[in-house]
CSV table of C-alpha atoms in Angstrom, one decimal:
chain,number,residue,atom,x,y,z
W,1,UNK,CA,25.4,8.4,8.0
W,2,UNK,CA,23.3,7.0,10.8
W,3,UNK,CA,19.8,5.8,9.8
W,4,UNK,CA,17.0,5.4,12.3
W,5,UNK,CA,14.4,3.4,10.4
W,6,UNK,CA,16.1,1.6,7.6
W,7,UNK,CA,19.1,-0.6,6.8
W,8,UNK,CA,21.4,0.8,4.1
W,9,UNK,CA,23.9,-1.6,2.4
W,10,UNK,CA,26.3,-0.1,-0.2
W,11,UNK,CA,26.7,-2.2,-3.3
W,12,UNK,CA,29.8,-0.5,-4.8
W,13,UNK,CA,32.4,2.0,-3.9
W,14,UNK,CA,31.3,4.6,-6.4
W,15,UNK,CA,27.5,4.7,-5.8
W,16,UNK,CA,24.5,2.6,-5.1
W,17,UNK,CA,22.9,1.0,-2.0
W,18,UNK,CA,20.2,-1.5,-1.2
W,19,UNK,CA,17.6,-0.5,1.4
W,20,UNK,CA,15.7,-2.8,3.7
W,21,UNK,CA,13.3,-2.2,6.5
W,22,UNK,CA,10.7,-0.1,4.6
W,23,UNK,CA,7.5,-0.9,2.8
W,24,UNK,CA,7.1,1.4,-0.2
W,25,UNK,CA,3.5,0.4,-0.8
W,26,UNK,CA,2.4,2.3,2.3
W,27,UNK,CA,2.8,6.0,2.9
W,28,UNK,CA,6.3,6.8,4.2
W,29,UNK,CA,6.4,8.3,7.7
W,30,UNK,CA,8.6,11.3,8.2
W,31,UNK,CA,11.5,9.3,9.9
W,32,UNK,CA,11.6,6.7,7.1
W,33,UNK,CA,11.5,9.4,4.4
W,34,UNK,CA,14.3,11.3,6.1
W,35,UNK,CA,16.4,8.2,6.1
W,36,UNK,CA,15.7,7.5,2.4
W,37,UNK,CA,16.3,11.1,1.4
W,38,UNK,CA,19.6,11.2,3.2
W,39,UNK,CA,20.7,7.9,1.7
W,40,UNK,CA,19.6,9.2,-1.7
W,41,UNK,CA,21.9,12.1,-1.5
W,42,UNK,CA,24.8,10.0,-0.1
W,43,UNK,CA,24.5,7.0,-2.5
W,44,UNK,CA,22.8,8.6,-5.5
W,45,UNK,CA,20.9,5.4,-6.5
W,46,UNK,CA,18.9,3.3,-4.1
W,47,UNK,CA,17.4,-0.2,-4.6
W,48,UNK,CA,14.5,-1.6,-2.6
W,49,UNK,CA,14.0,-5.4,-3.1
W,50,UNK,CA,10.8,-7.3,-2.5
W,51,UNK,CA,8.3,-4.4,-2.9
W,52,UNK,CA,4.7,-4.7,-4.2
W,53,UNK,CA,3.6,-1.5,-5.9
W,54,UNK,CA,0.5,-1.0,-8.1
W,55,UNK,CA,0.6,2.2,-10.3
W,56,UNK,CA,-1.2,4.3,-7.6
W,57,UNK,CA,1.4,3.3,-5.0
W,58,UNK,CA,4.2,4.0,-7.4
W,59,UNK,CA,2.8,7.5,-8.1
W,60,UNK,CA,2.3,8.2,-4.4
W,61,UNK,CA,5.9,7.2,-3.8
W,62,UNK,CA,7.2,9.6,-6.5
W,63,UNK,CA,5.0,12.5,-5.2
W,64,UNK,CA,6.7,12.1,-1.8
W,65,UNK,CA,9.8,13.4,-3.5
W,66,UNK,CA,8.2,16.1,-5.7
W,67,UNK,CA,5.9,16.9,-8.6
W,68,UNK,CA,5.7,14.3,-11.3
W,69,UNK,CA,5.9,14.8,-15.1
W,70,UNK,CA,5.0,12.6,-18.1
W,71,UNK,CA,7.5,11.7,-20.7
W,72,UNK,CA,6.7,13.4,-24.0
W,73,UNK,CA,7.6,10.4,-26.3
W,74,UNK,CA,7.6,7.1,-24.4
W,75,UNK,CA,4.5,5.0,-24.0
W,76,UNK,CA,2.6,5.4,-20.7
W,77,UNK,CA,-0.2,3.6,-18.9
W,78,UNK,CA,-3.6,4.6,-20.3
W,79,UNK,CA,-5.1,5.3,-16.9
W,80,UNK,CA,-1.9,6.6,-15.3
W,81,UNK,CA,-0.1,8.9,-17.7
W,82,UNK,CA,2.6,9.7,-15.2
W,83,UNK,CA,3.7,6.0,-15.4
W,84,UNK,CA,6.0,5.1,-18.4
W,85,UNK,CA,5.8,1.6,-19.7
W,86,UNK,CA,9.3,0.3,-20.5
W,87,UNK,CA,9.0,-3.1,-22.1
W,88,UNK,CA,11.1,-5.1,-24.4
W,89,UNK,CA,9.2,-8.1,-25.8
W,90,UNK,CA,10.8,-11.4,-26.6
W,91,UNK,CA,10.9,-10.7,-30.3
W,92,UNK,CA,12.3,-7.1,-30.0
W,93,UNK,CA,15.9,-6.5,-31.0
W,94,UNK,CA,16.4,-3.2,-29.2
W,95,UNK,CA,15.5,-1.7,-25.9
W,96,UNK,CA,15.0,1.8,-24.4
W,97,UNK,CA,18.0,3.4,-22.7
W,98,UNK,CA,20.8,1.3,-24.3
W,99,UNK,CA,23.5,3.9,-23.8
W,100,UNK,CA,24.8,6.3,-21.1
W,101,UNK,CA,22.4,9.1,-20.5
W,102,UNK,CA,20.7,11.4,-18.0
W,103,UNK,CA,16.9,11.2,-18.4
W,104,UNK,CA,15.4,14.1,-20.4
W,105,UNK,CA,18.4,16.4,-20.2
W,106,UNK,CA,16.9,18.1,-23.3
W,107,UNK,CA,14.3,19.9,-21.1
W,108,UNK,CA,14.9,23.3,-19.7
W,109,UNK,CA,14.2,21.8,-16.3
W,110,UNK,CA,15.4,18.2,-16.5
W,111,UNK,CA,14.1,15.6,-14.0
W,112,UNK,CA,15.4,15.6,-10.5
W,113,UNK,CA,15.0,11.9,-10.1
W,114,UNK,CA,13.4,8.8,-11.5
W,115,UNK,CA,11.7,5.7,-9.9
W,116,UNK,CA,11.8,2.4,-11.7
W,117,UNK,CA,9.8,-0.7,-10.7
W,118,UNK,CA,10.7,-4.2,-12.1
W,119,UNK,CA,7.7,-6.3,-13.1
W,120,UNK,CA,9.2,-8.9,-15.5
W,121,UNK,CA,12.9,-9.5,-15.6
W,122,UNK,CA,14.8,-11.9,-17.9
W,123,UNK,CA,16.5,-15.1,-16.4
W,124,UNK,CA,19.8,-13.4,-17.1
W,125,UNK,CA,21.0,-10.1,-18.4
W,126,UNK,CA,19.0,-6.9,-18.4
W,127,UNK,CA,21.2,-5.2,-15.8
W,128,UNK,CA,21.4,-1.4,-15.4
W,129,UNK,CA,24.7,0.5,-15.0
W,130,UNK,CA,24.9,3.7,-13.1
W,131,UNK,CA,27.7,6.3,-13.1
W,132,UNK,CA,28.6,8.8,-10.4
W,133,UNK,CA,29.0,12.1,-12.2
W,134,UNK,CA,30.6,13.8,-9.1
W,135,UNK,CA,33.5,11.3,-9.4
W,136,UNK,CA,33.8,11.8,-13.1
W,137,UNK,CA,34.0,15.6,-12.7
W,138,UNK,CA,36.6,15.2,-9.9
W,139,UNK,CA,38.7,12.9,-12.0
W,140,UNK,CA,39.3,15.5,-14.7
W,141,UNK,CA,42.6,17.4,-14.9
W,142,UNK,CA,42.7,20.9,-13.5
W,143,UNK,CA,43.5,22.2,-17.0
W,144,UNK,CA,40.4,20.6,-18.5
W,145,UNK,CA,38.2,21.9,-15.7
W,146,UNK,CA,39.5,25.4,-16.3
W,147,UNK,CA,38.9,25.1,-20.1
W,148,UNK,CA,35.3,23.8,-19.6
W,149,UNK,CA,34.4,25.8,-16.5
W,150,UNK,CA,31.6,28.3,-17.2
W,151,UNK,CA,30.9,26.7,-20.6
W,152,UNK,CA,27.6,25.4,-21.7
W,153,UNK,CA,26.6,22.5,-23.9
W,154,UNK,CA,23.5,22.1,-26.2
W,155,UNK,CA,21.0,19.3,-25.5
W,156,UNK,CA,18.6,18.2,-28.2
W,157,UNK,CA,15.9,15.5,-27.9
W,158,UNK,CA,15.9,14.7,-31.6
W,159,UNK,CA,19.3,13.0,-31.4
W,160,UNK,CA,17.6,9.9,-30.0
W,161,UNK,CA,13.9,10.2,-30.5
W,162,UNK,CA,13.8,10.7,-34.3
W,163,UNK,CA,15.8,7.5,-34.8
W,164,UNK,CA,13.6,5.8,-32.2
W,165,UNK,CA,10.5,6.8,-34.1
W,166,UNK,CA,12.0,5.4,-37.4
W,167,UNK,CA,12.4,2.1,-35.7
W,168,UNK,CA,9.0,2.1,-34.0
W,169,UNK,CA,10.5,2.2,-30.5
W,170,UNK,CA,8.3,5.1,-29.2
W,171,UNK,CA,4.6,5.8,-29.0
W,172,UNK,CA,5.1,9.0,-31.0
W,173,UNK,CA,5.4,9.3,-34.7
W,174,UNK,CA,8.2,11.1,-36.5
W,175,UNK,CA,5.7,13.8,-37.4
W,176,UNK,CA,4.8,14.2,-33.7
W,177,UNK,CA,8.5,14.3,-32.7
W,178,UNK,CA,9.4,16.9,-35.3
W,179,UNK,CA,6.3,19.0,-34.4
W,180,UNK,CA,7.4,19.1,-30.8
W,181,UNK,CA,10.4,21.2,-31.8
W,182,UNK,CA,8.5,24.5,-31.1
W,183,UNK,CA,7.7,23.4,-27.6
W,184,UNK,CA,11.1,21.8,-26.9
W,185,UNK,CA,13.9,23.7,-28.8
W,186,UNK,CA,17.5,22.8,-28.0
W,187,UNK,CA,18.5,24.0,-24.6
W,188,UNK,CA,21.8,25.1,-23.0
W,189,UNK,CA,23.0,23.5,-19.7
W,190,UNK,CA,26.3,24.0,-18.0
W,191,UNK,CA,29.0,21.4,-18.7
W,192,UNK,CA,29.7,21.4,-15.0
W,193,UNK,CA,26.5,21.5,-13.1
W,194,UNK,CA,26.1,22.3,-9.4
W,195,UNK,CA,23.8,20.0,-7.4
W,196,UNK,CA,21.1,22.2,-5.8
W,197,UNK,CA,21.1,20.2,-2.5
W,198,UNK,CA,24.7,19.1,-2.0
W,199,UNK,CA,26.4,22.1,-3.7
W,200,UNK,CA,28.9,19.7,-5.4
W,201,UNK,CA,30.1,20.1,-9.0
W,202,UNK,CA,29.4,17.3,-11.5
W,203,UNK,CA,29.8,16.6,-15.2
W,204,UNK,CA,26.5,17.2,-17.1
W,205,UNK,CA,26.9,16.1,-20.7
W,206,UNK,CA,25.7,12.7,-22.1
W,207,UNK,CA,25.9,11.0,-25.5
W,208,UNK,CA,22.2,10.6,-25.9
W,209,UNK,CA,21.1,14.2,-25.8
W,210,UNK,CA,24.2,16.5,-25.9
W,211,UNK,CA,24.8,17.7,-29.5
W,212,UNK,CA,27.8,20.0,-29.0
W,213,UNK,CA,29.5,22.6,-26.9
W,214,UNK,CA,28.1,26.1,-27.1
W,215,UNK,CA,30.1,28.3,-29.6
W,216,UNK,CA,32.1,25.3,-30.7
W,217,UNK,CA,31.1,23.4,-33.9
W,218,UNK,CA,29.8,19.8,-33.6
W,219,UNK,CA,33.0,18.5,-35.3
W,220,UNK,CA,35.2,20.4,-33.0
W,221,UNK,CA,33.2,19.4,-29.9
W,222,UNK,CA,33.1,15.7,-30.8
W,223,UNK,CA,36.6,14.7,-29.5
W,224,UNK,CA,36.2,16.7,-26.3
W,225,UNK,CA,32.8,15.2,-25.6
W,226,UNK,CA,34.0,11.7,-26.5
W,227,UNK,CA,36.8,12.0,-24.0
W,228,UNK,CA,34.3,13.0,-21.3
W,229,UNK,CA,32.1,10.1,-22.2
W,230,UNK,CA,35.0,7.7,-21.8
W,231,UNK,CA,35.5,9.0,-18.3
W,232,UNK,CA,31.8,8.3,-17.5
W,233,UNK,CA,32.2,4.6,-18.4
W,234,UNK,CA,35.2,3.9,-16.2
W,235,UNK,CA,34.4,1.0,-13.8
W,236,UNK,CA,35.7,3.0,-10.8
W,237,UNK,CA,32.9,5.5,-11.3
W,238,UNK,CA,30.1,3.0,-11.8
W,239,UNK,CA,27.9,0.3,-10.3
W,240,UNK,CA,26.0,-2.5,-12.0
W,241,UNK,CA,22.7,-3.8,-10.7
W,242,UNK,CA,21.2,-7.2,-11.4
W,243,UNK,CA,17.4,-6.8,-11.2
W,244,UNK,CA,15.0,-9.1,-9.4
W,245,UNK,CA,11.2,-8.9,-9.8
W,246,UNK,CA,9.5,-6.4,-7.5
W,247,UNK,CA,12.6,-4.3,-7.0
W,248,UNK,CA,12.3,-0.5,-6.9
W,249,UNK,CA,15.1,1.8,-7.9
W,250,UNK,CA,15.3,5.5,-7.1
W,251,UNK,CA,18.1,7.5,-8.6
W,252,UNK,CA,19.2,11.1,-8.5
W,253,UNK,CA,19.0,12.2,-12.2
W,254,UNK,CA,21.0,15.3,-11.5
W,255,UNK,CA,24.2,13.6,-10.6
W,256,UNK,CA,24.1,10.2,-12.2
W,257,UNK,CA,23.8,8.6,-15.6
W,258,UNK,CA,22.6,5.2,-16.4
W,259,UNK,CA,22.7,2.5,-19.1
W,260,UNK,CA,20.2,-0.3,-19.7
W,261,UNK,CA,22.1,-3.2,-21.0
W,262,UNK,CA,20.5,-5.0,-24.0
W,263,UNK,CA,21.8,-8.5,-23.5
W,264,UNK,CA,18.7,-10.6,-23.0
W,265,UNK,CA,17.5,-11.4,-26.5
W,266,UNK,CA,14.5,-13.7,-26.6
W,267,UNK,CA,13.3,-12.7,-23.1
W,268,UNK,CA,10.8,-10.1,-21.9
W,269,UNK,CA,11.7,-7.3,-19.5
W,270,UNK,CA,8.9,-5.0,-18.2
W,271,UNK,CA,9.3,-1.9,-16.0
W,272,UNK,CA,7.2,0.9,-14.8
W,273,UNK,CA,8.9,4.3,-14.4
W,274,UNK,CA,7.9,7.7,-13.0
W,275,UNK,CA,9.8,10.9,-13.3
W,276,UNK,CA,10.2,13.6,-10.6
W,277,UNK,CA,10.3,17.2,-11.9
W,278,UNK,CA,13.5,19.1,-11.4
W,279,UNK,CA,14.8,22.6,-11.8
W,280,UNK,CA,17.0,24.5,-14.2
W,281,UNK,CA,20.7,23.4,-14.0
W,282,UNK,CA,23.2,26.0,-12.8
């Protein structure tokens, strides 16, 4: 790709690039937005160091990419419900996102993307891993692709959030989470999703929210899903990012998964996140 307004530096062979030459606190002009959008589709996750974004600027940035939506269970900022507060305090043992997942795949229309802004980062640790789900799909054997092609999987929010409520890791109570079942029943999504902008096939199951393959029992589904998850974690399909304060990340939630590493005990890590509404996978 040739970029007119920005500098794009890939950070790994699988996915990920750092972007310079743009100030995200100001409205993006059309040329800069076109560069960023093209890099977003090419590299799947983008990192913008040395940014200064208050919640209003973060919301404005997200709205440049689409309509925003609030998370149903994670804590948000009181005056800005679109902004999720992701914070692990010094005394906490667990963090949010400590496992491979695609954000909110339990929705009928999962997010198209997410934007994360680093406020406090630990002196070491606290990295985020990202996986390229195009590459994972392409690495599977033709026989497995044939077996799973056209098949759906069931995604269910209670797999993670009921346990999170038990441990006090969400702003919602167990009663609230169980009561949300009527509004958010388990949903079906294709095992192999087609990206709506690139037309490429990708693997769309994750250990956080995928409960089983449709018409296959959970026990029978488990070894198949576990094999797929092992492919997601292969180093050749991933990148790892070491956060610095005031870095912004933008990732394509449709074709990536991510993993927030919980290896900074005794230190604080604070992030603001917004979520860009997506469409129904096909």
